[in-house]
Coordinates of C-alpha atoms in Angstrom, one line a residue:
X1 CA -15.8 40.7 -28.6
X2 CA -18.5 39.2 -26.5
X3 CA -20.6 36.0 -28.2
X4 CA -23.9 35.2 -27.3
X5 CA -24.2 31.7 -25.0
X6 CA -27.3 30.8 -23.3
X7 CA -24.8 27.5 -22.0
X8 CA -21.0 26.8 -21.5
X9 CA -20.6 23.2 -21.2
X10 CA -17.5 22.4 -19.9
X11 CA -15.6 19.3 -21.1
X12 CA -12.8 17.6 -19.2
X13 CA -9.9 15.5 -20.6
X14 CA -11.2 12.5 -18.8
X15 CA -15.1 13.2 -19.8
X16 CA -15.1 11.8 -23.4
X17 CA -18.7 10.5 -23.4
X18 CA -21.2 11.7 -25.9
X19 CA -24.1 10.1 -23.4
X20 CA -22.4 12.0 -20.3
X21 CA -25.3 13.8 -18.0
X22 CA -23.6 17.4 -19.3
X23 CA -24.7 17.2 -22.6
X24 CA -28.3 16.0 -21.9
X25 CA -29.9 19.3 -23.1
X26 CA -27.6 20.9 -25.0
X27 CA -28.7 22.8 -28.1
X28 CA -25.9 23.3 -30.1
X29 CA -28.0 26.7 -31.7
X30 CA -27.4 27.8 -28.2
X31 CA -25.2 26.5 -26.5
X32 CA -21.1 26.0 -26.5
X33 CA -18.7 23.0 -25.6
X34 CA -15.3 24.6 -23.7
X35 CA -12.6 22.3 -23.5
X36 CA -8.8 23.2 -22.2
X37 CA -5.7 22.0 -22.3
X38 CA -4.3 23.4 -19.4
X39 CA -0.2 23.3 -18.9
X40 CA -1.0 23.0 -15.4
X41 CA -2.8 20.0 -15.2
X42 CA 1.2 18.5 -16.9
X43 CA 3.4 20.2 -15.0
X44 CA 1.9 19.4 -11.4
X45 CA 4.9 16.7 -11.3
X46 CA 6.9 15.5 -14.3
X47 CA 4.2 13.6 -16.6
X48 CA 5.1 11.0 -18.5
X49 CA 5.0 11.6 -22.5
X50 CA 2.4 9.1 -23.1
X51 CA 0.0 10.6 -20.5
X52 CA 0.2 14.0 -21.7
X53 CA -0.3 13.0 -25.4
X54 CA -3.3 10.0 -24.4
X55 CA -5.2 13.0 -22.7
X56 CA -4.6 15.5 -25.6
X57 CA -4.8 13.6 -28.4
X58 CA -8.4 11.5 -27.0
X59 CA -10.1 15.6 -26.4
X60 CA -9.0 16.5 -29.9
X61 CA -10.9 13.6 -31.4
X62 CA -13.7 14.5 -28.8
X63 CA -13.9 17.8 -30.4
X64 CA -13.5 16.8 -33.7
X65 CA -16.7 14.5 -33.4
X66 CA -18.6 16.7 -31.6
X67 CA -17.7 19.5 -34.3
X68 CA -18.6 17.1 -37.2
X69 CA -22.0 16.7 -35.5
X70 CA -23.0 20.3 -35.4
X71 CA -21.7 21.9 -32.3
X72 CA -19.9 24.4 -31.2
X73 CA -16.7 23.6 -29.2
X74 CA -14.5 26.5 -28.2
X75 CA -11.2 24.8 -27.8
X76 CA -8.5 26.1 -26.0
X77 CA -4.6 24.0 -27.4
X78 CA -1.5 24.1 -25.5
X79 CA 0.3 25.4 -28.7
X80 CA -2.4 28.4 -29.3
X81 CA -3.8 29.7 -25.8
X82 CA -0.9 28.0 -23.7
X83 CA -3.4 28.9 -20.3
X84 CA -1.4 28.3 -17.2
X85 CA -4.7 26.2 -15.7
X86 CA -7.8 25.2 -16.1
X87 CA -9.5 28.0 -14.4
X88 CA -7.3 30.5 -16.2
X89 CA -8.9 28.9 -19.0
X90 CA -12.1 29.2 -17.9
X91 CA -12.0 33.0 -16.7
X92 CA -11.4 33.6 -20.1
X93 CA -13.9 31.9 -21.6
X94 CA -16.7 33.2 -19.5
X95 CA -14.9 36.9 -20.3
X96 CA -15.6 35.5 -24.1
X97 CA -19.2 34.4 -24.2
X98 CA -20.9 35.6 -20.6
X99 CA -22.8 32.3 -20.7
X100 CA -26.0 32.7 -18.4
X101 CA -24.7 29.1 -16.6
X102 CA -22.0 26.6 -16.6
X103 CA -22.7 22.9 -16.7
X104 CA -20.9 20.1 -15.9
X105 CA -20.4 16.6 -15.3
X106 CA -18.8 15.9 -11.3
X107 CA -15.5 16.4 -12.2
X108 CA -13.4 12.9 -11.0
X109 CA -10.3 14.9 -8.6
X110 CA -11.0 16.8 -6.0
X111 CA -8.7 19.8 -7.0
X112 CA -10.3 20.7 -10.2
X113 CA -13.5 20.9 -8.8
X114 CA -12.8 23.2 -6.2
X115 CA -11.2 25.4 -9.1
X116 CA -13.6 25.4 -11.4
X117 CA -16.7 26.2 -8.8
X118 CA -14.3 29.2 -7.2
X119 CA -14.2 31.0 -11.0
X120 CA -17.8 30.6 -11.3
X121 CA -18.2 32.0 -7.8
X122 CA -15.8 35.1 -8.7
X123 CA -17.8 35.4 -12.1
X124 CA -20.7 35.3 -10.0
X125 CA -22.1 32.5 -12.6
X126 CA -24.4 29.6 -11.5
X127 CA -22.2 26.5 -11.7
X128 CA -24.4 22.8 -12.5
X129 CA -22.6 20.0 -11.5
X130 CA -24.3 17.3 -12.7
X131 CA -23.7 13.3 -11.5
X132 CA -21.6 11.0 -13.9
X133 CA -23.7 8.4 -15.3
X134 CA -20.8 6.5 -16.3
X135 CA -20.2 4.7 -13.0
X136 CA -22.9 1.9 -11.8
X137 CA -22.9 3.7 -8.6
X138 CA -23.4 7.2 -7.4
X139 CA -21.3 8.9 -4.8
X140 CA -24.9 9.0 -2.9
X141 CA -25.4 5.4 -3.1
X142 CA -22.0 4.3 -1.6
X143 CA -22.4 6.9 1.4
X144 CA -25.7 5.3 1.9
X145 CA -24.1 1.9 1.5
X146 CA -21.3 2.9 3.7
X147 CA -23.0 4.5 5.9
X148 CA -23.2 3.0 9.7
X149 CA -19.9 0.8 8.5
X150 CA -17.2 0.4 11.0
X151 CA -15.2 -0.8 8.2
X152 CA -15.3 -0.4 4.5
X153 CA -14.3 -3.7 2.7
X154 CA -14.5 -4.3 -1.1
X155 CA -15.8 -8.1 -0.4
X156 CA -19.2 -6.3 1.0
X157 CA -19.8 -3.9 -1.2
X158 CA -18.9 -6.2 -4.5
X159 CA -21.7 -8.7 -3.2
X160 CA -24.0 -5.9 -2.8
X161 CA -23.5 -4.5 -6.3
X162 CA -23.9 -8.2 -7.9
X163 CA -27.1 -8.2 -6.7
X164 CA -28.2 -4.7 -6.9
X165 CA -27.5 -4.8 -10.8
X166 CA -27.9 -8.4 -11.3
X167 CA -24.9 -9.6 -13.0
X168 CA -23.7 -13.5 -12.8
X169 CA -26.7 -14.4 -10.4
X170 CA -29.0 -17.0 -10.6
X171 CA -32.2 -18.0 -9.2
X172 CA -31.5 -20.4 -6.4
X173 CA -33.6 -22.5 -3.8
X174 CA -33.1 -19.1 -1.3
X175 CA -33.2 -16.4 -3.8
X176 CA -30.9 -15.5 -5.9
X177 CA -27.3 -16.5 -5.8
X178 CA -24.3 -16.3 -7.7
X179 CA -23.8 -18.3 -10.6
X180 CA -21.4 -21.5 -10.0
X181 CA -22.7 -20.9 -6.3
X182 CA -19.3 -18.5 -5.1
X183 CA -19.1 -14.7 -5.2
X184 CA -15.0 -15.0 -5.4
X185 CA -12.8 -16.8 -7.4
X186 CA -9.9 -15.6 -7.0
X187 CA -8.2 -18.4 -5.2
X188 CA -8.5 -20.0 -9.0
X189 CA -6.6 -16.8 -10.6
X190 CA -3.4 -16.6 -9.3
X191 CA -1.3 -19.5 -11.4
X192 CA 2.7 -18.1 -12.4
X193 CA 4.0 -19.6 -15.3
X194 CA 6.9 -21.7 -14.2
X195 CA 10.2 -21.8 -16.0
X196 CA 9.0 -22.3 -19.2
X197 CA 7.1 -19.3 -19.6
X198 CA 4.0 -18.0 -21.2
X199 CA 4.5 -19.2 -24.7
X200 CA 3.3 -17.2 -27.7
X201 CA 1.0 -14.2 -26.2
X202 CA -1.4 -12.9 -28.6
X203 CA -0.1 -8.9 -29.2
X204 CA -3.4 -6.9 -28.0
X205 CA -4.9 -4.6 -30.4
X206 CA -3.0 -1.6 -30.9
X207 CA -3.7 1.7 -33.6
X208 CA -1.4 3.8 -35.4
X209 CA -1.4 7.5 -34.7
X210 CA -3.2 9.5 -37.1
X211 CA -1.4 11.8 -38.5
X212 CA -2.9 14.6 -36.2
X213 CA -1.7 12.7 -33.3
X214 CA 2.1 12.5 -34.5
X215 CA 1.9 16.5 -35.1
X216 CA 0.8 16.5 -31.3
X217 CA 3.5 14.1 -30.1
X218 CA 6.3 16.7 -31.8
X219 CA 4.5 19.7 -29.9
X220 CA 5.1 17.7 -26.8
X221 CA 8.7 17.3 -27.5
X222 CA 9.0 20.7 -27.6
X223 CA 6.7 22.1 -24.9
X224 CA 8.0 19.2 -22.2
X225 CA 11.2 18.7 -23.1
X226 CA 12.2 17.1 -19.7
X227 CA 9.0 15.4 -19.4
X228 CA 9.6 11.6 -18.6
X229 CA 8.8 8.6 -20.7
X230 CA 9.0 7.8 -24.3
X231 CA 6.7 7.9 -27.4
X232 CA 8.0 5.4 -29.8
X233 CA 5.6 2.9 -29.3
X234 CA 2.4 4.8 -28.3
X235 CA -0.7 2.8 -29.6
X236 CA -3.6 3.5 -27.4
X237 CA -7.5 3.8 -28.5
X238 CA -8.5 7.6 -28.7
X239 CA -11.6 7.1 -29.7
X240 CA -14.6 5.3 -28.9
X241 CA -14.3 3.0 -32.1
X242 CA -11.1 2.3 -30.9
X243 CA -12.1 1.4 -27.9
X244 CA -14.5 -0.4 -28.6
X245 CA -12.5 -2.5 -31.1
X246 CA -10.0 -3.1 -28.4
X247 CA -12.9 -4.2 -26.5
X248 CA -13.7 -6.8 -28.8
X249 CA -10.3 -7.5 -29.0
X250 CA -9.6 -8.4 -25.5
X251 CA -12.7 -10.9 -25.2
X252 CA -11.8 -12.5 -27.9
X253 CA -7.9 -12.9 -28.0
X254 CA -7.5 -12.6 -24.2
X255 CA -10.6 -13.0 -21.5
X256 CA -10.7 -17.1 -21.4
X257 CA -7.3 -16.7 -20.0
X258 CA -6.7 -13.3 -18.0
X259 CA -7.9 -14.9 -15.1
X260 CA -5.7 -18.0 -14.3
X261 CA -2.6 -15.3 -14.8
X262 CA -3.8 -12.3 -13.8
X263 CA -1.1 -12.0 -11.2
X264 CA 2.0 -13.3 -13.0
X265 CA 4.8 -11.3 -14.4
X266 CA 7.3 -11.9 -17.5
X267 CA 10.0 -10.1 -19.2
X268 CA 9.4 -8.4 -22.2
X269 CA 5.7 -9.5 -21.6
X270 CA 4.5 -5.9 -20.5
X271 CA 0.6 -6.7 -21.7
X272 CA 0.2 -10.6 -21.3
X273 CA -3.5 -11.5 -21.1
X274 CA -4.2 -8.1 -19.1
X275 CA -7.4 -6.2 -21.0
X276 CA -5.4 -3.0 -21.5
X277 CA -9.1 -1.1 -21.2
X278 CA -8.4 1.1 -17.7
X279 CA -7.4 4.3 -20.4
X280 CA -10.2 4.2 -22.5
X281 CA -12.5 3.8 -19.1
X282 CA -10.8 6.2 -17.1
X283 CA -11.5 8.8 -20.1
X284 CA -15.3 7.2 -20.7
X285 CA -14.0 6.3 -24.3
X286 CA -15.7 3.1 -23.2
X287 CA -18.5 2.4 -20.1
X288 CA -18.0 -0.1 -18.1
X289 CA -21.4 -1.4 -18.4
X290 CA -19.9 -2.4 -22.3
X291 CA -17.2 -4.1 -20.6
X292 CA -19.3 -6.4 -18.3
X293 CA -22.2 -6.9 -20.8
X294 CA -19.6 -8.3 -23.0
X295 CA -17.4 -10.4 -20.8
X296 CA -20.7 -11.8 -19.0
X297 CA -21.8 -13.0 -22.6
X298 CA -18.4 -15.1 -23.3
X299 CA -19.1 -17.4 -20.5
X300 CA -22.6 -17.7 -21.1
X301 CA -21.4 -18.5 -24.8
X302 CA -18.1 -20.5 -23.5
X303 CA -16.0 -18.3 -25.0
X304 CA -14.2 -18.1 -21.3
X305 CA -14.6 -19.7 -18.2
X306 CA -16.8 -18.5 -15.0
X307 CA -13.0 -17.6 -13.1
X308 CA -11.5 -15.8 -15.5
X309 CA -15.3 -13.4 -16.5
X310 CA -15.7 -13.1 -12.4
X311 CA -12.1 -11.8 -11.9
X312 CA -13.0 -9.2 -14.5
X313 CA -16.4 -8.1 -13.6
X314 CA -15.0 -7.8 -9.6
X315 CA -12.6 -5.3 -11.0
X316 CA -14.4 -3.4 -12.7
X317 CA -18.2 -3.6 -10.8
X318 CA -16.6 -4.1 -7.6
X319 CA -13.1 -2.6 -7.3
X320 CA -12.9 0.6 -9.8
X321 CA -16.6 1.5 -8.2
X322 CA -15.0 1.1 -4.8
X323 CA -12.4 2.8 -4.5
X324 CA -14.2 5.5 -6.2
X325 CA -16.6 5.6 -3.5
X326 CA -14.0 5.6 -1.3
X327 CA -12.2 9.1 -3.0
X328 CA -15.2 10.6 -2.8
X329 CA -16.4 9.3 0.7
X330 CA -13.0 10.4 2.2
X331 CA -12.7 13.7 0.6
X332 CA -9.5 15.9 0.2
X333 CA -7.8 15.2 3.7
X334 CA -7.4 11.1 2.3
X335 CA -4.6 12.2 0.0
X336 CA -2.0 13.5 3.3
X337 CA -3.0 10.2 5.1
X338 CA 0.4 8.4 6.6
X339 CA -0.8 6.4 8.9
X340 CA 2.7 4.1 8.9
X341 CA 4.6 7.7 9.7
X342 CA 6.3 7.3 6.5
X343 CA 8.7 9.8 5.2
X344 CA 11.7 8.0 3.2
X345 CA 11.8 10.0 -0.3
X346 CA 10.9 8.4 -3.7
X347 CA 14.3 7.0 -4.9
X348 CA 15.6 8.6 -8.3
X349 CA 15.3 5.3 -10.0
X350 CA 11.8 5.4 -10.0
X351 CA 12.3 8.4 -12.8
X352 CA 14.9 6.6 -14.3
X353 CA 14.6 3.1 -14.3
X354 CA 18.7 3.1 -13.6
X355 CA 18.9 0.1 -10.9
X356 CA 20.5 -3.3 -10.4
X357 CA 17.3 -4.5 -8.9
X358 CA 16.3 -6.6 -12.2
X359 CA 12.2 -6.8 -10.9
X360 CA 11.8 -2.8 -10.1
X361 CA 14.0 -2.3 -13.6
X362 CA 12.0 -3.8 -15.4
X363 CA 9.0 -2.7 -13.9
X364 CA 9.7 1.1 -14.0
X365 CA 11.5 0.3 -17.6
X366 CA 8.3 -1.0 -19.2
X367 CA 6.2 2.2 -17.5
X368 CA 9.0 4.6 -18.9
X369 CA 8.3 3.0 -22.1
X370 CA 4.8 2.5 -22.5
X371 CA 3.1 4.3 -19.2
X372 CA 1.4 1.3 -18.3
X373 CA 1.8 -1.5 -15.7
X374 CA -0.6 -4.0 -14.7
X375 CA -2.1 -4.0 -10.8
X376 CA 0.8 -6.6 -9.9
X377 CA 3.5 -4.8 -11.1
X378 CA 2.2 -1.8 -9.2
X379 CA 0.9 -3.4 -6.2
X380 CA 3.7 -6.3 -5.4
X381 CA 6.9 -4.5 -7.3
X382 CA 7.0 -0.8 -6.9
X383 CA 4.5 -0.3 -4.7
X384 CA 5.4 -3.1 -2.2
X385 CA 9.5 -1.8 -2.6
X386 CA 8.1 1.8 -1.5
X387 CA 5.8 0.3 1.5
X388 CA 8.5 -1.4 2.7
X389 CA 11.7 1.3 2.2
X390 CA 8.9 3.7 3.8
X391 CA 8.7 6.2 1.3
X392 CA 6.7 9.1 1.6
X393 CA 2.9 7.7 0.5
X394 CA 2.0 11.0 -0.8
X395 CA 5.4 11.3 -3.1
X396 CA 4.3 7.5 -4.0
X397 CA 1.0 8.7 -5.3
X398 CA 2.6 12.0 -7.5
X399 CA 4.3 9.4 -9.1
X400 CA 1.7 7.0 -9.9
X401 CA -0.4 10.1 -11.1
X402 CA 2.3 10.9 -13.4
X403 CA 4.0 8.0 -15.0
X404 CA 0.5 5.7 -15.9
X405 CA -1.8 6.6 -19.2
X406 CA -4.7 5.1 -17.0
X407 CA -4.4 7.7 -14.3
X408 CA -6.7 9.8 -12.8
X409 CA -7.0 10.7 -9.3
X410 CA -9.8 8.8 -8.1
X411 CA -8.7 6.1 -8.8
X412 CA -4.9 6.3 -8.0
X413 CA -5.1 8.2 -4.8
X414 CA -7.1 5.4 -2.9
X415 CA -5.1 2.2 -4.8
X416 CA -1.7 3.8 -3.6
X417 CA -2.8 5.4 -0.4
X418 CA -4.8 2.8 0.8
X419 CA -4.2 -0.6 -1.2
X420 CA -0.7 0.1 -2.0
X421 CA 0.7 2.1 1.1
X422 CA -1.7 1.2 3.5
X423 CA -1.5 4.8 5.1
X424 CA -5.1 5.5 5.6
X425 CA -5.0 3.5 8.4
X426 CA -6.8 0.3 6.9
X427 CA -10.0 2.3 5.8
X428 CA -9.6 0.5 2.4
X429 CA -7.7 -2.8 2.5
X430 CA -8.3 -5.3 5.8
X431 CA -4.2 -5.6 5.8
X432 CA -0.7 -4.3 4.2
X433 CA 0.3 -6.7 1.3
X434 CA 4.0 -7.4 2.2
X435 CA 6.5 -10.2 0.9
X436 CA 9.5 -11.1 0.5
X437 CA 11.3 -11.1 -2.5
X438 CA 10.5 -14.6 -2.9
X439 CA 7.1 -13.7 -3.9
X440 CA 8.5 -11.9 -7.1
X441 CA 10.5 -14.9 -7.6
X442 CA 7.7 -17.2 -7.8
X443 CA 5.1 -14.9 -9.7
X444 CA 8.1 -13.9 -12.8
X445 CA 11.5 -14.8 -13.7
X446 CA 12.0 -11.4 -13.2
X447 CA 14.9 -12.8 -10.2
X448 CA 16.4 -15.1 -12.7
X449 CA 18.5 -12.3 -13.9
X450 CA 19.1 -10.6 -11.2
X451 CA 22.6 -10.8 -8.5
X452 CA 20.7 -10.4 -5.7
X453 CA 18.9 -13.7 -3.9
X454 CA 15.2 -13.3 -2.9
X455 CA 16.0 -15.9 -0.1
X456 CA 18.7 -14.2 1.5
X457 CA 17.9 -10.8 3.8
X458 CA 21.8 -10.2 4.8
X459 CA 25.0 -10.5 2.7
X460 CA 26.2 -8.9 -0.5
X461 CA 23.7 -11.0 -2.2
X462 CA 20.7 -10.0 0.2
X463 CA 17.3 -9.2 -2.1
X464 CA 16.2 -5.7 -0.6
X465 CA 13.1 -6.7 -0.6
X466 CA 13.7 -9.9 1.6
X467 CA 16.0 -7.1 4.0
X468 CA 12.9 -4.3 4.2
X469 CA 10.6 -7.3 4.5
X470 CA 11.6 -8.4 8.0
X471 CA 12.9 -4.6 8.9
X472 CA 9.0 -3.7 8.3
X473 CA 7.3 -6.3 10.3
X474 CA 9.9 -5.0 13.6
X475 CA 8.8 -1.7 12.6
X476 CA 5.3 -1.7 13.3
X477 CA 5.2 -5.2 15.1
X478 CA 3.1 -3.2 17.7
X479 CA 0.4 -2.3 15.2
X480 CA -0.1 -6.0 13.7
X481 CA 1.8 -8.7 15.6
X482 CA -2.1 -9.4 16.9
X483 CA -4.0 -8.0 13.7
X484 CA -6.2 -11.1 12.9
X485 CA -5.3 -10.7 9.0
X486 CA -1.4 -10.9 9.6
X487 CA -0.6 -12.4 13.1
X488 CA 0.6 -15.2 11.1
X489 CA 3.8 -13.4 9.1
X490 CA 4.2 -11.4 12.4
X491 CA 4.6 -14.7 14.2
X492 CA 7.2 -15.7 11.7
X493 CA 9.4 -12.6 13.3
X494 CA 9.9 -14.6 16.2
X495 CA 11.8 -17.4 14.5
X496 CA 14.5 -14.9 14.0
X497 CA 17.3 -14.6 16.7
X498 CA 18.2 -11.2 18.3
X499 CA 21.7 -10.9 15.9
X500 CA 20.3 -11.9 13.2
X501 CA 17.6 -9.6 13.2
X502 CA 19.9 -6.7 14.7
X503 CA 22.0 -7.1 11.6
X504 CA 18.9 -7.2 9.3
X505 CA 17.4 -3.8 10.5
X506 CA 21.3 -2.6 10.2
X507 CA 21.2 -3.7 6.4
X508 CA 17.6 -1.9 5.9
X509 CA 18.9 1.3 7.4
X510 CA 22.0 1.5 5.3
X511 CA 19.5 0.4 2.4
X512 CA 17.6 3.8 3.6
X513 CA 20.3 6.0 3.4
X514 CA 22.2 4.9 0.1
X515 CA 18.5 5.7 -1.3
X516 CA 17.8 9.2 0.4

């Protein structure tokens, strides 16, 4: 049977926004909602549980709101329709209702996109793809602003958005300036905790699956039965009330100080003062704009200091935006980028967690748990082990695509790639972020329970990290030993004598293999 549809409006799992651009003339006595849970979009690489149910269980709600308000949402559910992708899904729906267009909202991952406009193509439909209103700024306004750049760096473009949307500026003898008279405060947020710890941490905000949501989580169980990752403590906002409550949650409980220990680490501390909002943003539960309104008002109101609000706001108006623009800027060809000629596979602990190194087992333990890590964790434990080992940075970003609730391509691809990895080349990021393992040591107790020593790079008690560390910088001396960001570590090679350093790059390559 074909229904009459002037109007397919197609959904994704990560376009949750009853404001979104799509839905700006919809007429729901004419128009249709499609949404799809495609197995495809699960089965790319092993997803984590938590990922898989996030996504689901946030476009049921979607539906059920936007079916509670009047419209029609033909909704296709792994457990009914089982459609192998997305654009199986859609064939069929267009077969269904022989809409007169499809419409759209720019999809955020390159793949999908090109799906979804090649079945319109065959169906010989008109396909509008529409620009996503949730970000502050368009893909066209960050290829202008790009645009004549021999570099891109976040620094440049963050100052240019502070003033374009005038957020923690103040009217100063020159013009306007930002307020407390510095764009960047980071130097103020990077404190670690000491021996002592963090003390009590207030427990952020968490909700209770409905009971819709634990029917989903067993048709998981049985539909991905080797998935990765557990479910037990699954407590993420699915909603935009949720989200928003989390919101609130975060700028009261939290905000003041996030900042100061942004960058430390903690056993059984997975959440400390972190905002835990990237989810319900990455699946416009929540617009960012929300998120800076409200963090900009609790240090106008001293409910948190100027440090602590700026660290926040350059996250989300300057980094999240950037490397979006970046994504897009780049296009397909970003995601093969290995500019350190990196090939070493992903070890099997990252799937498992299994390993004596107490920093990456906890680490990949807490994301096997709860799909979540904050941008240390990722950036300076199992990012920095992979940069260093020399694993594969497009194996690296499968896995970051897989095993976070927060992820979605745009933003993953370039933080791993780029940030992360440094394979691109330094398009994104001025230098590669590499340490020792003393680093870990002083940013978490995670090496207080671990046998190896984050000081020593040879022995039986060598810290892998410490080993790769000074294996890397002989490795690639040639490309940074007079980079102006990192002479200085690369100077720091020198000090090391011929046999020692022989013996070092020995250990790294017997390191390699025991992890191939």
């Amino acid at each position: 049977m074909v229904m009459s549809c002037r109007h397919l409006v197609l959904v994704l799992g990560d376009q949750l926004d009853r404001q979104s651009s799509a839905f700006q003339d919809f007429d729901p006595a004419l128009d249709w909602v499609w949404m799809c849970e495609a197995l495809e979009e699960s089965m790319l690489v092993p997803v984590h549980r938590a990922r898989i149910l996030l996504f689901l269980a946030a476009m049921r709600q979607f539906r059920a709101a936007l079916e509670d308000a009047g419209w029609r949402v033909h909704y296709r559910s792994l457990e009914v329709q089982g459609d192998p992708s997305l654009g199986a899904g859609l064939e069929a729906a267009i077969a269904l209702f022989r809409p007169r267009r499809l419409i759209l909202t720019e999809p955020g991952e390159h793949r999908v996109s090109a799906a979804l406009q090649a079945v319109a193509a065959a169906a010989n439909i008109p396909l509008e793809c529409r620009p996503d209103h949730h970000f502050l700024c368009s893909r066209e306004s960050f290829s202008d602003w790009a645009s004549g750049r021999k570099v891109l760096r976040l620094e440049h473009f963050y100052r240019h958005q502070r003033q374009h949307h005038a957020i923690l500026m103040t009217a100063g003898p020159t013009g306007m300036e930002p307020v407390g008279g510095r764009w960047n405060l980071d130097a103020e947020n990077r404190k670690a905790f000491g021996r002592k710890g963090p003390g009590l941490v207030p427990r952020p905000l968490g909700f209770t699956p409905d009971q819709g949501t634990r029917d989903l989580m067993r048709h998981i169980e049985r539909i991905f039965p080797t998935a990765p990752g557990r479910l037990a403590h699954f407590d993420w906002p699915l909603n935009a009330d949720q989200a928003n409550a989390a919101l609130d949650d975060f700028i009261r409980h939290r905000l003041a100080a996030f900042g100061p220990w942004q960058d430390a680490m903690w056993s059984h501390e997975p959440y400390l003062y972190h905002a835990r909002l990237s989810a319900a943003l990455n699946l416009k539960l929540l617009d960012p704009r929300q998120v800076i309104a409200a963090a900009v008002t609790a240090f106008e109101t001293q409910q948190a200091p100027l440090a602590s609000v700026e660290g926040l706001v350059r996250q989300i108006l300057g980094w999240r935006e950037y490397v979006r623009g970046v994504y897009w800027l780049e296009g397909p060809a970003y995601l093969e980028s290995n500019a350190l000629d990196a090939h070493q596979p992903l070890p099997d602990f990252y799937w498992t967690g299994q390993t004596d190194y107490a920093c990456l087992g906890a680490s990949i333990g807490q994301v096997l748990e709860l799909g979540y890590g904050h941008h240390i964790q990722r950036l300076m434990v199992t990012g920095l082990f992979a940069l260093l080992l020399g694993v594969a940075p497009r194996a690296l970003q499968a896995w970051y695509l897989a095993m976070f609730v927060d992820a979605v391509e745009w933003v993953e691809a370039p933080n791993v790639i780029g940030m992360s990895q440094y394979a691109d080349h330094g398009r994104l990021a001025s230098k590669p972020y590499v340490a020792t393992g003393q680093y870990i040591a002083r940013m978490s107790n995670y090496c207080h329970q671990c046998r190896y020593d984050p000081k020593a790079s040879l022995g039986d008690r060598a810290c892998p990290f410490t080993t790769l560390y000074w294996d890397f910088l002989a490795r690639h001396a040639g490309r940074f030993a007079s980079h102006p960001r990192t002479a200085l570590q690369w100077r720091n090679l020198a000090r090391l004598d011929a046999e020692r350093l022989t013996a070092i790059r020995r250990g790294a390559d017997a390191l390699r293999r025991s992890l191939a």
